[in-house]
Short mmCIF file of C-alpha atoms and ligand atoms in Angstrom, two decimals:
data_model
loop_
_atom_site.label_atom_id
_atom_site.label_comp_id
_atom_site.label_asym_id
_atom_site.label_seq_id
_atom_site.Cartn_x
_atom_site.Cartn_y
_atom_site.Cartn_z
CA MET A 1 -23.39 -5.23 0.58
CA PRO A 2 -23.05 -2.77 -2.34
CA SER A 3 -20.29 -3.37 -4.81
CA SER A 4 -17.89 -0.78 -3.38
CA LEU A 5 -18.52 -1.82 0.25
CA ALA A 6 -20.05 1.64 0.55
CA ASN A 7 -22.08 2.75 3.50
CA PRO A 8 -25.33 3.94 1.90
CA GLU A 9 -26.20 6.04 4.94
CA SER A 10 -23.03 8.08 4.95
CA ARG A 11 -23.81 11.73 4.19
CA THR A 12 -20.44 12.99 3.06
CA PRO A 13 -18.94 11.52 -0.10
CA ALA A 14 -16.84 8.54 0.92
CA PHE A 15 -13.09 8.58 0.55
CA ARG A 16 -12.36 6.41 -2.46
CA LEU A 17 -9.53 3.90 -2.58
CA ALA A 18 -8.05 1.99 -5.50
CA VAL A 19 -5.71 -0.87 -4.63
CA LEU A 20 -3.08 -2.23 -7.04
CA ALA A 21 -1.75 -5.71 -6.29
CA SER A 22 0.18 -8.32 -8.23
CA GLY A 23 -0.12 -11.33 -5.98
CA ARG A 24 -1.46 -12.83 -2.78
CA GLY A 25 -3.39 -9.75 -1.67
CA SER A 26 -3.25 -10.21 2.09
CA ASN A 27 -2.79 -6.45 2.57
CA LEU A 28 -5.81 -5.86 0.37
CA GLN A 29 -7.70 -8.35 2.51
CA ALA A 30 -6.73 -6.42 5.63
CA LEU A 31 -8.24 -3.28 4.09
CA ILE A 32 -11.40 -5.15 3.11
CA ASP A 33 -11.73 -6.66 6.58
CA ALA A 34 -11.12 -3.31 8.29
CA ARG A 35 -13.74 -1.65 6.09
CA ARG A 36 -16.24 -4.32 6.97
CA ALA A 37 -15.46 -4.05 10.67
CA GLY A 38 -15.98 -0.27 10.57
CA GLY A 39 -12.30 0.50 11.08
CA LEU A 40 -11.61 2.15 7.75
CA PRO A 41 -13.45 5.29 6.65
CA ALA A 42 -13.01 4.60 2.95
CA ASP A 43 -14.62 2.69 0.13
CA ILE A 44 -12.52 0.35 -1.97
CA VAL A 45 -13.76 1.22 -5.45
CA LEU A 46 -11.30 -0.78 -7.55
CA VAL A 47 -8.68 -3.50 -7.31
CA ALA A 48 -6.35 -3.59 -10.31
CA SER A 49 -3.57 -5.98 -11.22
CA ASP A 50 -0.95 -6.70 -13.83
CA LYS A 51 -1.62 -10.43 -13.30
CA ALA A 52 -4.97 -11.78 -14.45
CA PHE A 53 -4.79 -14.68 -12.00
CA ALA A 54 -3.60 -12.74 -8.97
CA PRO A 55 -5.28 -14.05 -5.81
CA ALA A 56 -5.82 -10.38 -4.92
CA LEU A 57 -8.34 -10.10 -7.76
CA GLN A 58 -10.18 -13.13 -6.45
CA ARG A 59 -10.34 -11.57 -2.98
CA ALA A 60 -11.78 -8.41 -4.51
CA GLU A 61 -14.38 -10.34 -6.47
CA GLU A 62 -15.41 -12.23 -3.37
CA ALA A 63 -15.88 -8.88 -1.63
CA GLY A 64 -17.93 -7.50 -4.52
CA ILE A 65 -15.32 -4.92 -5.51
CA ALA A 66 -14.76 -3.91 -9.15
CA THR A 67 -11.61 -5.44 -10.63
CA LEU A 68 -9.33 -4.70 -13.54
CA ALA A 69 -6.51 -6.79 -14.98
CA LEU A 70 -4.24 -5.47 -17.70
CA ASP A 71 -1.42 -7.54 -19.18
CA PRO A 72 1.86 -5.66 -19.67
CA LYS A 73 2.60 -7.94 -22.63
CA ASP A 74 -0.23 -6.23 -24.51
CA TYR A 75 1.67 -2.91 -24.43
CA ALA A 76 4.79 -1.93 -26.35
CA THR A 77 6.45 -0.10 -23.49
CA ARG A 78 6.30 0.25 -19.73
CA ALA A 79 5.10 3.82 -20.21
CA ALA A 80 2.25 2.70 -22.48
CA PHE A 81 1.13 0.10 -19.96
CA ASP A 82 1.28 2.52 -17.06
CA GLU A 83 -0.60 5.20 -18.98
CA ALA A 84 -3.34 2.72 -19.89
CA LEU A 85 -3.51 1.38 -16.35
CA PHE A 86 -3.75 4.78 -14.71
CA ALA A 87 -6.28 6.02 -17.26
CA ARG A 88 -8.50 3.11 -16.25
CA VAL A 89 -7.82 3.66 -12.56
CA ALA A 90 -8.72 7.34 -12.95
CA GLU A 91 -12.16 6.39 -14.27
CA HIS A 92 -12.93 5.19 -10.74
CA ARG A 93 -12.00 8.61 -9.29
CA PRO A 94 -9.87 7.35 -6.38
CA ASP A 95 -8.78 9.80 -3.70
CA LEU A 96 -5.88 7.48 -2.92
CA VAL A 97 -4.16 4.67 -4.79
CA VAL A 98 -2.61 1.99 -2.58
CA LEU A 99 0.18 -0.16 -3.97
CA ALA A 100 -0.10 -3.35 -1.93
CA GLY A 101 2.35 -5.81 -3.38
CA PHE A 102 2.24 -4.23 -6.85
CA MET A 103 5.46 -5.59 -8.28
CA ARG A 104 6.21 -3.09 -10.99
CA ILE A 105 8.42 -0.06 -11.33
CA LEU A 106 6.25 2.82 -12.45
CA ASP A 107 6.96 5.13 -15.33
CA ALA A 108 7.76 8.60 -13.97
CA ALA A 109 5.52 10.50 -16.39
CA ALA A 110 2.52 8.22 -15.79
CA LEU A 111 3.08 8.50 -12.07
CA ALA A 112 3.47 12.29 -11.94
CA PRO A 113 -0.23 13.21 -11.69
CA TRP A 114 -0.63 10.79 -8.78
CA VAL A 115 2.20 11.97 -6.57
CA GLY A 116 0.66 12.80 -3.21
CA ARG A 117 -2.27 10.48 -3.89
CA MET A 118 -0.41 7.17 -4.02
CA ILE A 119 1.19 5.15 -1.22
CA ASN A 120 3.13 1.90 -1.15
CA ILE A 121 3.83 -0.62 1.58
CA HIS A 122 7.40 -1.89 1.56
CA PRO A 123 8.76 -4.63 3.83
CA SER A 124 11.77 -2.87 5.32
CA LEU A 125 12.58 0.02 7.60
CA LEU A 126 13.25 2.50 4.81
CA PRO A 127 15.64 3.97 3.85
CA LYS A 128 17.18 0.54 4.44
CA TYR A 129 16.72 -2.13 1.79
CA ARG A 130 14.88 -0.61 -1.12
CA GLY A 131 13.93 -3.17 -3.74
CA LEU A 132 13.71 -6.92 -3.27
CA HIS A 133 14.80 -9.58 -0.74
CA THR A 134 14.46 -7.23 2.20
CA HIS A 135 14.11 -9.95 4.86
CA ARG A 136 17.24 -11.76 3.72
CA ARG A 137 19.18 -8.51 3.55
CA ALA A 138 18.14 -7.52 7.08
CA LEU A 139 19.29 -10.92 8.37
CA GLU A 140 22.57 -10.76 6.46
CA ALA A 141 23.26 -7.34 7.93
CA GLY A 142 22.68 -8.67 11.44
CA ASP A 143 19.93 -6.16 12.15
CA ALA A 144 18.29 -6.39 15.54
CA LEU A 145 15.14 -4.71 14.23
CA HIS A 146 13.25 -5.23 11.02
CA GLY A 147 10.00 -3.77 9.85
CA SER A 148 7.78 -2.32 7.22
CA SER A 149 7.20 1.19 5.88
CA VAL A 150 4.32 2.98 4.23
CA HIS A 151 5.53 5.78 2.00
CA TYR A 152 4.23 8.15 -0.63
CA VAL A 153 5.21 6.96 -4.09
CA THR A 154 7.60 9.06 -6.13
CA ALA A 155 9.62 8.23 -9.23
CA GLU A 156 12.46 6.97 -7.02
CA LEU A 157 11.91 3.29 -6.30
CA ASP A 158 10.90 2.85 -2.62
CA GLY A 159 12.37 6.32 -2.11
CA GLY A 160 9.33 8.52 -1.43
CA PRO A 161 8.65 10.25 1.89
CA VAL A 162 7.88 7.73 4.63
CA VAL A 163 4.60 8.13 6.53
CA ALA A 164 4.86 5.41 9.14
CA GLN A 165 6.70 2.24 10.10
CA ALA A 166 6.07 -0.92 12.08
CA GLU A 167 9.02 -2.60 13.79
CA ILE A 168 9.62 -6.15 14.95
CA PRO A 169 12.64 -7.64 16.71
CA VAL A 170 14.78 -10.06 14.73
CA ARG A 171 15.23 -13.41 16.52
CA PRO A 172 18.52 -15.33 16.43
CA ASP A 173 16.88 -18.28 14.68
CA ASP A 174 14.96 -16.24 12.13
CA THR A 175 15.01 -17.16 8.47
CA PRO A 176 13.78 -14.85 5.71
CA ASP A 177 10.51 -16.79 5.78
CA THR A 178 9.92 -16.63 9.52
CA LEU A 179 10.79 -12.95 9.52
CA ALA A 180 8.44 -12.26 6.62
CA GLY A 181 5.70 -14.28 8.28
CA ARG A 182 6.00 -12.45 11.57
CA LEU A 183 6.13 -9.08 9.86
CA LEU A 184 3.06 -9.65 7.72
CA GLY A 185 0.50 -9.15 10.48
CA GLU A 186 2.22 -5.90 11.43
CA GLU A 187 2.16 -4.81 7.80
CA HIS A 188 -1.59 -5.30 7.71
CA ARG A 189 -2.13 -3.20 10.81
CA LEU A 190 0.27 -0.54 9.55
CA LEU A 191 -1.40 -0.22 6.18
CA VAL A 192 -4.90 -0.03 7.62
CA ALA A 193 -3.80 2.60 10.15
CA CYS A 194 -2.08 4.71 7.47
CA VAL A 195 -4.97 4.58 5.03
CA ALA A 196 -7.41 5.47 7.81
CA ARG A 197 -5.31 8.47 8.89
CA ILE A 198 -5.01 9.69 5.31
CA ALA A 199 -8.73 9.21 4.67
CA GLU A 200 -9.52 11.16 7.84
CA GLY A 201 -7.40 14.02 6.52
CA HIS A 202 -4.67 13.84 9.17
CA ILE A 203 -1.86 13.03 6.76
CA ALA A 204 -0.97 14.61 3.44
CA LEU A 205 2.03 15.23 1.23
CA ALA A 206 3.22 18.80 0.53
CA GLU A 207 6.07 18.91 -1.97
CA SER A 208 8.33 16.19 -0.55
CA THR A 209 7.26 16.60 3.08
CA VAL A 210 4.69 14.49 4.91
CA LEU A 211 2.33 16.67 6.90
CA HIS A 212 0.71 15.28 10.04
CA ASP A 213 -2.17 17.45 11.20
CA GLY A 214 -0.67 20.23 9.13
CA ARG A 215 2.83 20.00 10.61
CA PRO A 216 5.89 18.56 8.87
CA LEU A 217 6.63 15.07 10.11
CA ALA A 218 10.23 15.01 11.34
CA VAL A 219 10.40 11.23 11.71
CA PRO A 220 7.98 8.58 10.48
CA LEU A 221 5.05 7.73 12.72
CA ARG A 222 5.31 4.37 14.46
CA LEU A 223 2.68 1.71 14.78
CA GLN A 224 1.83 1.19 18.44
CA GLY A 225 0.64 -1.95 20.17
CA ASP A 226 -2.96 -0.70 20.08
CA GLY A 227 -2.83 -0.31 16.28
CA GLN A 228 -2.62 3.49 16.43
CA LEU A 229 0.11 5.62 14.86
CA ALA A 230 2.15 7.93 17.06
C1 GRF B 301 4.05 -7.25 1.37
O1 GRF B 301 5.08 -7.81 2.11
C2 GRF B 301 4.36 -5.83 1.02
O2 GRF B 301 5.11 -5.18 2.00
C3 GRF B 301 5.18 -5.98 -0.24
O3 GRF B 301 4.62 -7.05 -0.92
C4 GRF B 301 3.96 -7.91 0.00
C5 GRF B 301 2.56 -8.04 -0.49
O4 GRF B 301 1.88 -9.05 0.21
N1 GRF B 301 5.20 -4.76 -0.99
P1 GRF B 301 0.33 -9.29 -0.08
O5 GRF B 301 0.20 -9.55 -1.57
O6 GRF B 301 -0.40 -8.05 0.34
O7 GRF B 301 -0.05 -10.48 0.72
#
């Protein structure tokens, strides 16, 4: 398979994805697997990380995808790191950048040119529980439902317009780990579905409004049992 997992027979230029990940990379793997199975109309052209030993980079290498690791310690400021990172990402001409477990707060100026072309997956039903420890916080609040959100990235941490969510029921005996474990499979399906819908041109960001087939989205789409968004 070619390095970008490209389909050499496709006639229109493929939608190009860059994925940024700091760790495990199971969401990246879901995108790779979906692409291979024909369920994602996009080529993953780059996987970049702030951690040279991130398992996500290994997954990318195994799939023949170009990788990039930059160490924040080599840069004087967060802004300098982000500028360098996004300059390198831009060389790969992505149509969409996917933050999939990228554990850094982004500098607003470096981010600005990418607003509308960058999404993040966050493990809570936003606007609840921005930031860390979302599973524990959902349990502590006694929530009956927990979930994950895909949102456009803006300078506000986990605060950009939400595209779609996946929900799961919280069980009485759940711990943060069991909740996270049960949610993860839903996250994978949610991310693949969102990236596919964006790549197909059904979803876009206009100012701070998510458009779905050209119409403002009043509430986030929801992942259905069949893996579709509605
Ligand atoms: C996911 O739970 C995602 O929602 C959050 O970080 C985790 C990344 O997991 N942003 P993985 O590295 O994709 O396995």
